[in-house]
Amino acid sequence: MDAMRILMDEHQSLAAIIHAIRHMIGEIGAGRLQPDHKLLEAMVHYLDAYPEKRHHPKEDEFLFGPLRARTHDADAALDRLEAEHGQAEARIAVLEAAVKAYAQDPAGAFESFKRAFEDYAAFYRSHMMTEEREVLPLIRKHFTAEDWDKANAGFVADDPLSGTRATARAGEEDFAHIFSRLVAAAPAPIGLGAGPYKG
């Protein structure tokens, strides 16, 4: 099932970026790593532009909406997930402000950035676990062949990691390329250590 494969690939890429930021924060806090502010800002941008603007709309349209039409078993979880999707702009704004403040005041704003990131990471872990443990099993149980056909087509047509988009727009970001650049610049062992990030 293409939709499920792409969904899990997207979750794994998001988890990888979150893990990379957490590792970097730990190393910076321990004095073993000099901060690469451009890399941190690029990673936070990725968390906004990828999941919030590309990943969540697909879930809402091709998975959550059709599931509601098939069963009420997922209503509580879907209400929570869709509300969280709706709060994306405010949630990412807090993290963006924290990473920018940290770049302007590395000594004074590190702890605030660390707290803002840990809040975001904890939210995202809970969010993805709700999807994977509560909602995806119900999708597998209740989706019809027609539901799967539409979901698979929708996810394949907009698979950021493979560079596909049903209606490509000028200036749209190539997430597969961006992800590769982030991994290349990130310090070992989470990346290839080719930093600093050039932007």
C-alpha positions as a Markdown table, in Angstrom:
| # | Residue | x | y | z |
|---|---|---|---|---|
| 1 | Met | 0.0 | 0.0 | 0.0 |
| 2 | Asp | 1.7 | 3.1 | -1.3 |
| 3 | Ala | -0.1 | 5.5 | 1.1 |
| 4 | Met | 1.1 | 3.5 | 4.2 |
| 5 | Arg | 4.7 | 3.2 | 2.9 |
| 6 | Ile | 4.9 | 6.9 | 2.1 |
| 7 | Leu | 3.3 | 7.9 | 5.4 |
| 8 | Met | 5.8 | 5.8 | 7.4 |
| 9 | Asp | 8.7 | 7.1 | 5.4 |
| 10 | Glu | 7.6 | 10.6 | 6.1 |
| 11 | His | 7.3 | 9.8 | 9.8 |
| 12 | Gln | 10.8 | 8.3 | 9.8 |
| 13 | Ser | 12.3 | 11.3 | 8.1 |
| 14 | Leu | 10.7 | 13.7 | 10.6 |
| 15 | Ala | 11.8 | 11.5 | 13.5 |
| 16 | Ala | 15.4 | 11.6 | 12.1 |
| 17 | Ile | 15.4 | 15.4 | 12.0 |
| 18 | Ile | 14.0 | 15.6 | 15.5 |
| 19 | His | 16.6 | 13.1 | 16.8 |
| 20 | Ala | 19.4 | 15.0 | 15.0 |
| 21 | Ile | 18.4 | 18.3 | 16.7 |
| 22 | Arg | 18.1 | 16.6 | 20.1 |
| 23 | His | 21.6 | 15.1 | 19.6 |
| 24 | Met | 23.1 | 18.5 | 18.6 |
| 25 | Ile | 21.5 | 20.2 | 21.6 |
| 26 | Gly | 22.9 | 17.6 | 23.9 |
| 27 | Glu | 26.4 | 17.9 | 22.4 |
| 28 | Ile | 26.2 | 21.7 | 22.5 |
| 29 | Gly | 25.1 | 21.7 | 26.1 |
| 30 | Ala | 27.9 | 19.3 | 27.1 |
| 31 | Gly | 30.5 | 21.6 | 25.4 |
| 32 | Arg | 31.5 | 19.1 | 22.7 |
| 33 | Leu | 29.9 | 20.8 | 19.7 |
| 34 | Gln | 29.9 | 24.4 | 18.5 |
| 35 | Pro | 26.5 | 25.4 | 17.4 |
| 36 | Asp | 25.8 | 25.6 | 13.7 |
| 37 | His | 22.9 | 28.1 | 13.8 |
| 38 | Lys | 22.2 | 28.0 | 10.1 |
| 39 | Leu | 21.8 | 24.2 | 10.3 |
| 40 | Leu | 19.5 | 24.4 | 13.3 |
| 41 | Glu | 17.4 | 27.0 | 11.6 |
| 42 | Ala | 17.2 | 24.9 | 8.4 |
| 43 | Met | 16.2 | 21.9 | 10.4 |
| 44 | Val | 13.4 | 23.9 | 12.2 |
| 45 | His | 12.3 | 25.2 | 8.8 |
| 46 | Tyr | 12.1 | 21.6 | 7.5 |
| 47 | Leu | 9.8 | 20.7 | 10.4 |
| 48 | Asp | 7.5 | 23.5 | 9.4 |
| 49 | Ala | 7.6 | 23.2 | 5.6 |
| 50 | Tyr | 7.5 | 19.4 | 5.4 |
| 51 | Pro | 5.1 | 18.0 | 8.0 |
| 52 | Glu | 2.9 | 21.1 | 8.6 |
| 53 | Lys | 2.4 | 22.1 | 5.0 |
| 54 | Arg | 2.7 | 18.9 | 3.1 |
| 55 | His | 2.3 | 15.9 | 5.4 |
| 56 | His | -0.7 | 16.8 | 7.5 |
| 57 | Pro | -2.9 | 18.0 | 4.7 |
| 58 | Lys | -2.6 | 14.5 | 3.0 |
| 59 | Glu | -3.4 | 12.7 | 6.2 |
| 60 | Asp | -6.5 | 14.9 | 6.7 |
| 61 | Glu | -7.8 | 14.5 | 3.1 |
| 62 | Phe | -6.8 | 10.9 | 2.2 |
| 63 | Leu | -6.9 | 9.1 | 5.5 |
| 64 | Phe | -8.7 | 10.8 | 8.3 |
| 65 | Gly | -11.7 | 12.1 | 6.2 |
| 66 | Pro | -12.4 | 8.7 | 4.6 |
| 67 | Leu | -12.0 | 6.9 | 8.0 |
| 68 | Arg | -14.7 | 9.2 | 9.5 |
| 69 | Ala | -17.0 | 8.1 | 6.7 |
| 70 | Arg | -16.5 | 4.4 | 7.6 |
| 71 | Thr | -16.6 | 4.3 | 11.4 |
| 72 | His | -17.0 | 6.4 | 14.5 |
| 73 | Asp | -14.4 | 4.2 | 16.4 |
| 74 | Ala | -11.7 | 6.8 | 15.6 |
| 75 | Asp | -13.6 | 10.0 | 16.3 |
| 76 | Ala | -11.9 | 10.9 | 19.6 |
| 77 | Ala | -8.4 | 10.3 | 18.2 |
| 78 | Leu | -9.2 | 12.1 | 14.9 |
| 79 | Asp | -10.7 | 15.0 | 16.8 |
| 80 | Arg | -7.4 | 15.4 | 18.7 |
| 81 | Leu | -5.1 | 14.9 | 15.7 |
| 82 | Glu | -7.0 | 17.3 | 13.5 |
| 83 | Ala | -7.0 | 19.9 | 16.3 |
| 84 | Glu | -3.3 | 19.5 | 16.6 |
| 85 | His | -2.9 | 19.9 | 12.8 |
| 86 | Gly | -4.9 | 23.1 | 13.1 |
| 87 | Gln | -2.5 | 24.4 | 15.8 |
| 88 | Ala | 0.6 | 23.8 | 13.6 |
| 89 | Glu | 1.3 | 27.5 | 12.8 |
| 90 | Ala | 1.3 | 28.6 | 16.4 |
| 91 | Arg | 3.3 | 25.5 | 17.5 |
| 92 | Ile | 6.1 | 26.0 | 14.9 |
| 93 | Ala | 6.2 | 29.8 | 15.5 |
| 94 | Val | 7.3 | 29.1 | 19.1 |
| 95 | Leu | 10.2 | 26.9 | 17.9 |
| 96 | Glu | 11.2 | 29.3 | 15.1 |
| 97 | Ala | 11.3 | 32.2 | 17.6 |
| 98 | Ala | 13.4 | 30.2 | 20.0 |
| 99 | Val | 15.9 | 29.1 | 17.4 |
| 100 | Lys | 16.3 | 32.7 | 16.1 |
| 101 | Ala | 16.7 | 34.0 | 19.6 |
| 102 | Tyr | 19.4 | 31.4 | 20.2 |
| 103 | Ala | 21.3 | 32.5 | 17.1 |
| 104 | Gln | 21.2 | 36.1 | 18.3 |
| 105 | Asp | 22.2 | 35.3 | 21.9 |
| 106 | Pro | 23.9 | 31.9 | 22.0 |
| 107 | Ala | 24.8 | 32.1 | 25.7 |
| 108 | Gly | 21.6 | 33.6 | 27.0 |
| 109 | Ala | 19.0 | 31.8 | 24.9 |
| 110 | Phe | 20.3 | 28.3 | 24.7 |
| 111 | Glu | 18.2 | 26.9 | 27.6 |
| 112 | Ser | 15.0 | 28.5 | 26.2 |
| 113 | Phe | 15.7 | 27.0 | 22.8 |
| 114 | Lys | 16.3 | 23.6 | 24.4 |
| 115 | Arg | 13.0 | 23.8 | 26.3 |
| 116 | Ala | 11.1 | 24.9 | 23.2 |
| 117 | Phe | 12.5 | 22.1 | 21.2 |
| 118 | Glu | 11.9 | 19.4 | 23.9 |
| 119 | Asp | 8.3 | 20.6 | 24.1 |
| 120 | Tyr | 8.0 | 20.3 | 20.3 |
| 121 | Ala | 9.7 | 16.9 | 20.2 |
| 122 | Ala | 7.4 | 15.5 | 23.0 |
| 123 | Phe | 4.4 | 16.8 | 21.2 |
| 124 | Tyr | 5.4 | 15.2 | 17.9 |
| 125 | Arg | 6.3 | 11.9 | 19.5 |
| 126 | Ser | 2.8 | 11.7 | 21.0 |
| 127 | His | 1.2 | 12.9 | 17.8 |
| 128 | Met | 2.8 | 10.2 | 15.6 |
| 129 | Met | 2.2 | 7.5 | 18.2 |
| 130 | Thr | -1.5 | 8.3 | 18.2 |
| 131 | Glu | -1.6 | 8.0 | 14.5 |
| 132 | Glu | 0.4 | 4.8 | 14.3 |
| 133 | Arg | -1.1 | 3.0 | 17.3 |
| 134 | Glu | -4.7 | 4.2 | 17.3 |
| 135 | Val | -5.7 | 5.4 | 13.8 |
| 136 | Leu | -3.7 | 3.4 | 11.3 |
| 137 | Pro | -5.0 | 0.0 | 12.6 |
| 138 | Leu | -8.6 | 1.3 | 12.1 |
| 139 | Ile | -7.7 | 2.5 | 8.6 |
| 140 | Arg | -6.5 | -0.9 | 7.8 |
| 141 | Lys | -9.6 | -2.5 | 9.2 |
| 142 | His | -12.2 | -0.2 | 7.7 |
| 143 | Phe | -10.9 | 1.1 | 4.4 |
| 144 | Thr | -12.5 | -0.2 | 1.2 |
| 145 | Ala | -10.6 | -0.9 | -2.0 |
| 146 | Glu | -11.9 | 2.5 | -3.3 |
| 147 | Asp | -10.6 | 4.3 | -0.2 |
| 148 | Trp | -7.2 | 2.7 | -0.7 |
| 149 | Asp | -7.1 | 3.6 | -4.4 |
| 150 | Lys | -7.7 | 7.3 | -3.6 |
| 151 | Ala | -5.3 | 7.3 | -0.6 |
| 152 | Asn | -2.5 | 5.6 | -2.6 |
| 153 | Ala | -3.0 | 8.0 | -5.6 |
| 154 | Gly | -3.0 | 11.0 | -3.3 |
| 155 | Phe | 0.1 | 10.1 | -1.4 |
| 156 | Val | 2.0 | 9.0 | -4.6 |
| 157 | Ala | 1.1 | 12.2 | -6.3 |
| 158 | Asp | 2.6 | 14.3 | -3.5 |
| 159 | Asp | 5.5 | 12.3 | -2.1 |
| 160 | Pro | 8.0 | 15.0 | -1.0 |
| 161 | Leu | 10.9 | 12.5 | -0.4 |
| 162 | Ser | 10.7 | 11.4 | -4.1 |
| 163 | Gly | 10.1 | 14.9 | -5.4 |
| 164 | Thr | 6.6 | 14.2 | -6.8 |
| 165 | Arg | 3.8 | 16.6 | -6.7 |
| 166 | Ala | 0.5 | 16.4 | -8.6 |
| 167 | Thr | 0.5 | 20.2 | -9.3 |
| 168 | Ala | 4.1 | 21.5 | -9.0 |
| 169 | Arg | 4.3 | 25.1 | -8.1 |
| 170 | Ala | 7.2 | 27.5 | -9.0 |
| 171 | Gly | 9.7 | 27.8 | -6.1 |
| 172 | Glu | 8.4 | 24.8 | -4.3 |
| 173 | Glu | 11.0 | 23.1 | -2.1 |
| 174 | Asp | 12.7 | 19.8 | -3.0 |
| 175 | Phe | 12.5 | 18.0 | 0.3 |
| 176 | Ala | 14.5 | 15.0 | -0.7 |
| 177 | His | 17.4 | 17.3 | -1.6 |
| 178 | Ile | 17.0 | 19.4 | 1.5 |
| 179 | Phe | 16.9 | 16.3 | 3.7 |
| 180 | Ser | 20.1 | 15.1 | 2.1 |
| 181 | Arg | 21.8 | 18.4 | 2.7 |
| 182 | Leu | 20.8 | 18.5 | 6.3 |
| 183 | Val | 22.1 | 15.0 | 6.8 |
| 184 | Ala | 25.4 | 15.8 | 5.1 |
| 185 | Ala | 25.9 | 18.9 | 7.2 |
| 186 | Ala | 24.9 | 17.4 | 10.6 |
| 187 | Pro | 27.8 | 16.2 | 12.8 |
| 188 | Ala | 28.6 | 12.5 | 13.1 |
| 189 | Pro | 27.3 | 10.1 | 14.2 |
| 190 | Ile | 23.9 | 11.5 | 13.2 |
| 191 | Gly | 25.1 | 12.9 | 9.9 |
| 192 | Leu | 28.1 | 13.0 | 7.6 |
| 193 | Gly | 29.8 | 15.8 | 9.4 |
| 194 | Ala | 30.3 | 18.0 | 6.3 |
| 195 | Gly | 29.1 | 21.2 | 8.0 |
| 196 | Pro | 28.8 | 24.0 | 8.5 |
| 197 | Tyr | 25.5 | 24.2 | 6.7 |
| 198 | Lys | 25.6 | 26.6 | 3.8 |
| 199 | Gly | 21.9 | 27.4 | 3.4 |
